Structure formats: structure tokens, C-alpha cells
CSV table of C-alpha atoms in Angstrom, one decimal:
chain,number,residue,atom,x,y,z
X,981,MET,CA,-31.9,-41.6,-39.1
X,982,ARG,CA,-31.6,-44.7,-41.1
X,983,SER,CA,-29.4,-42.9,-43.7
X,984,ARG,CA,-26.9,-41.8,-41.0
X,985,SER,CA,-26.6,-45.3,-39.8
X,986,THR,CA,-26.0,-46.6,-43.2
X,987,LEU,CA,-23.4,-43.9,-43.9
X,988,GLY,CA,-21.6,-44.8,-40.6
X,989,THR,CA,-21.6,-48.5,-41.4
X,990,VAL,CA,-20.2,-47.7,-44.9
X,991,ALA,CA,-17.5,-45.5,-43.3
X,992,VAL,CA,-16.4,-48.1,-40.9
X,993,LEU,CA,-16.3,-50.8,-43.5
X,994,THR,CA,-14.3,-48.6,-45.9
X,995,GLY,CA,-11.8,-47.8,-43.1
X,996,GLY,CA,-11.5,-51.5,-42.3
X,997,LEU,CA,-10.8,-52.4,-45.8
X,998,ALA,CA,-8.2,-49.6,-46.2
X,999,ALA,CA,-6.4,-50.9,-43.0
X,1000,ALA,CA,-6.5,-54.5,-44.3
X,1001,ALA,CA,-5.0,-53.4,-47.6
X,1002,LEU,CA,-2.2,-51.6,-45.9
X,1003,ALA,CA,-1.6,-54.6,-43.6
X,1004,PHE,CA,-1.3,-57.0,-46.5
X,1005,ALA,CA,0.6,-54.8,-48.9
X,1006,PRO,CA,4.2,-55.7,-49.8
X,1007,THR,CA,6.7,-53.8,-47.8
X,1008,ALA,CA,8.9,-51.4,-49.7
X,1009,ALA,CA,12.5,-52.3,-49.7
X,1010,ALA,CA,15.1,-49.7,-49.3
X,1011,VAL,CA,18.7,-49.3,-50.1
X,1012,SER,CA,20.9,-47.0,-48.0
X,1013,PRO,CA,22.5,-44.7,-49.0
X,1014,GLY,CA,20.6,-44.0,-52.2
X,1015,SER,CA,23.7,-42.8,-53.9
X,1016,ALA,CA,27.4,-42.7,-53.4
X,1017,THR,CA,30.6,-41.7,-55.2
X,1018,ALA,CA,33.8,-43.5,-55.9
X,1019,THR,CA,36.9,-42.8,-58.0
X,1020,TYR,CA,37.5,-45.0,-61.0
X,1021,ASP,CA,40.6,-45.5,-63.1
X,1022,CYS,CA,39.7,-46.5,-66.7
X,1023,GLY,CA,43.3,-46.5,-68.1
X,1024,SER,CA,43.8,-44.6,-71.3
X,1025,TRP,CA,40.0,-43.8,-71.3
X,1026,GLY,CA,40.5,-41.5,-68.3
X,1027,GLY,CA,39.0,-41.6,-64.9
X,1028,GLY,CA,37.7,-39.6,-62.0
X,1029,THR,CA,34.8,-39.5,-59.6
X,1030,ALA,CA,31.6,-41.4,-60.6
X,1031,THR,CA,28.2,-41.3,-58.9
X,1032,LEU,CA,26.3,-44.5,-58.4
X,1033,ALA,CA,22.6,-44.4,-57.7
X,1034,ALA,CA,20.9,-47.5,-56.3
X,1035,THR,CA,17.3,-48.6,-56.1
X,1036,GLN,CA,15.7,-51.8,-54.7
X,1037,SER,CA,12.4,-53.7,-55.1
X,1038,GLY,CA,12.5,-57.0,-53.1
X,1039,THR,CA,15.5,-58.9,-54.3
X,1040,ALA,CA,15.8,-57.0,-57.5
X,1041,ALA,CA,18.1,-54.0,-57.5
X,1042,THR,CA,19.4,-51.5,-60.1
X,1043,ILE,CA,22.4,-49.2,-60.2
X,1044,THR,CA,22.9,-46.2,-62.5
X,1045,VAL,CA,26.4,-45.0,-63.0
X,1046,THR,CA,27.3,-41.5,-64.1
X,1047,SER,CA,31.0,-41.6,-64.7
X,1048,ALA,CA,33.7,-39.0,-65.2
X,1049,VAL,CA,34.8,-40.8,-68.3
X,1050,THR,CA,33.7,-39.0,-71.5
X,1051,THR,CA,33.0,-40.5,-74.9
X,1052,PRO,CA,35.0,-39.3,-77.8
X,1053,ILE,CA,32.2,-39.8,-80.2
X,1054,ALA,CA,28.4,-39.7,-80.0
X,1055,VAL,CA,26.9,-43.0,-78.7
X,1056,GLY,CA,23.3,-43.9,-79.4
X,1057,ALA,CA,20.8,-44.9,-76.7
X,1058,ASP,CA,21.3,-48.5,-75.4
X,1059,GLN,CA,24.5,-49.0,-77.1
X,1060,ILE,CA,26.8,-49.6,-74.1
X,1061,ASN,CA,26.9,-53.1,-72.7
X,1062,ALA,CA,28.1,-52.8,-69.1
X,1063,THR,CA,28.9,-55.0,-66.1
X,1064,LEU,CA,29.4,-53.6,-62.6
X,1065,THR,CA,30.9,-56.0,-60.1
X,1066,MET,CA,30.4,-55.1,-56.4
X,1067,ALA,CA,32.2,-56.6,-53.5
X,1068,LYS,CA,30.0,-58.1,-50.9
X,1069,ALA,CA,31.0,-57.5,-47.2
X,1070,GLY,CA,32.0,-60.9,-45.8
X,1071,GLY,CA,33.2,-62.2,-49.2
X,1072,GLY,CA,31.9,-62.8,-52.7
X,1073,THR,CA,30.4,-60.4,-55.3
X,1074,ARG,CA,27.2,-59.3,-56.8
X,1075,VAL,CA,27.0,-58.5,-60.5
X,1076,PHE,CA,24.8,-55.9,-62.2
X,1077,THR,CA,24.5,-55.9,-66.0
X,1078,GLY,CA,22.6,-54.2,-68.7
X,1079,LYS,CA,22.7,-52.4,-72.1
X,1080,LYS,CA,20.9,-49.2,-71.0
X,1081,ASN,CA,22.2,-45.8,-71.6
X,1082,PRO,CA,20.7,-42.5,-72.8
X,1083,ALA,CA,22.0,-41.1,-76.1
X,1084,LEU,CA,25.4,-39.4,-75.4
X,1085,GLY,CA,26.9,-36.7,-77.5
X,1086,ALA,CA,30.6,-36.5,-78.1
X,1087,GLY,CA,32.6,-35.3,-75.1
X,1088,LYS,CA,29.7,-36.0,-72.7
X,1089,SER,CA,30.0,-38.1,-69.4
X,1090,VAL,CA,29.1,-41.7,-69.8
X,1091,VAL,CA,25.8,-42.6,-68.1
X,1092,ILE,CA,25.0,-46.3,-67.8
X,1093,GLY,CA,22.0,-47.9,-66.3
X,1094,PRO,CA,19.9,-48.9,-64.7
X,1095,LEU,CA,22.0,-52.0,-64.5
X,1096,SER,CA,20.1,-54.9,-63.0
X,1097,GLY,CA,21.1,-57.4,-60.4
X,1098,THR,CA,19.9,-59.5,-57.5
X,1099,VAL,CA,20.5,-58.8,-53.9
X,1100,ALA,CA,19.6,-60.3,-50.5
X,1101,SER,CA,18.5,-58.6,-47.4
X,1102,GLY,CA,21.5,-57.3,-45.5
X,1103,ASP,CA,23.8,-57.3,-48.5
X,1104,SER,CA,26.5,-54.5,-48.1
X,1105,LEU,CA,28.0,-53.8,-51.5
X,1106,ASN,CA,31.0,-51.7,-52.6
X,1107,SER,CA,32.5,-51.3,-56.0
X,1108,TYR,CA,36.0,-51.1,-54.5
X,1109,PHE,CA,37.9,-54.5,-54.7
X,1110,ALA,CA,40.8,-56.1,-56.4
X,1111,GLY,CA,39.7,-56.4,-59.9
X,1112,VAL,CA,37.7,-54.6,-62.7
X,1113,ALA,CA,34.8,-52.9,-61.1
X,1114,LEU,CA,33.1,-51.6,-64.3
X,1115,LYS,CA,33.4,-53.1,-67.7
X,1116,MET,CA,31.9,-51.3,-70.6
X,1117,VAL,CA,31.8,-52.5,-74.2
X,1118,ILE,CA,31.2,-49.6,-76.6
X,1119,PHE,CA,31.1,-50.4,-80.4
X,1120,GLY,CA,33.1,-53.5,-79.7
X,1121,VAL,CA,35.8,-51.7,-77.7
X,1122,THR,CA,36.2,-52.8,-74.0
X,1123,VAL,CA,36.8,-50.2,-71.4
X,1124,ASN,CA,37.9,-51.7,-68.0
X,1125,CYS,CA,37.6,-49.4,-64.9
X,1126,ASP,CA,39.0,-50.2,-61.5
X,1127,ALA,CA,37.6,-48.5,-58.5
X,1128,VAL,CA,40.5,-46.9,-56.7
X,1129,THR,CA,38.5,-45.7,-53.7
X,1130,SER,CA,35.7,-47.0,-51.5
X,1131,GLN,CA,32.3,-45.6,-51.9
X,1132,SER,CA,31.4,-42.4,-50.0
X,1133,PRO,CA,29.4,-42.0,-47.8
X,1134,GLY,CA,29.7,-45.8,-47.7
X,1135,PRO,CA,28.6,-49.1,-49.2
X,1136,PHE,CA,25.1,-49.8,-50.4
X,1137,VAL,CA,23.2,-51.7,-47.7
X,1138,PHE,CA,20.1,-53.5,-49.0
X,1139,SER,CA,17.1,-54.4,-46.8
């Protein structure tokens, strides 16, 4: 009988510790929607629909952009310096920056990110505003892209 009592006590204590760990665990932040599309015009570099994928961990957020713009030559990994400026509902902007990209073959769509930025709970961000939304510097050449449509299905809302 004594071993059953000990096992029961261990089970209750283990369950209690697990519940306490969950209660004190940091809450997972979420951004909604997780991805959106928007149309960009990059001047003589082309344009088209780009997909933006966002993630959030507390006040840190990242956005990865897969654009319709293609590179005329191969670009090595982490060679594109990029800045994505997002309009904040209610005024102001949030900026995401980075020099992260996979190796890209000639004629391939440009993929940039994750670009890092800081957000606040409740931020509603859209890349569509008056100004350059996406700036890329590739081998010293600056490519400016304007968002010509709002994001679909809607802006990124961070929790």
C-alpha cells in the first residue's frame, strides 16, 4: 500500500509542477494574418505581386518578402541589404531591416528576409503608403519599390 501512496503523491506533485510551469510560461505572441500579398512597382526592375510573411515574438517581429522582381544575375546568400517600411494605422511607420537572403540564381524571384523590426501590441502595419516601401541594395545598386496596393487579406496586426 505504501508504494501506491507514494506514486499518487508523485503524480499529484508532477501535475502541480506542470500546471505551474504553464501558468508562468511566457505567452506566445501572434500576428494576423501570417501572410499577405501586395503589388509593388520597382521601376525599371519590374514589379508585380509580392508575398509578405510575418512572425512575432514579444516586441520582436520579422517579415520575409518573396517578390515578383527577378534578379538578372546570380546573387549569393546574404548579399541583399533591404529596408521594408510599413505604415502604422493612426500614423507613423515601423521599419524592418536586414541583410538576409538565400542564394538566388539568375532569373529567380528575389526573396529577402527575415527582416527584423520592433512592434508594439496592437500595431496594424501595411506596406502601402506614400513613399518607398521596399528598398534593396544589391551589389551597390539601389532598387526602390513602391507598394501600389494595400495588403490582402489585410494589414498585419500584432498582439
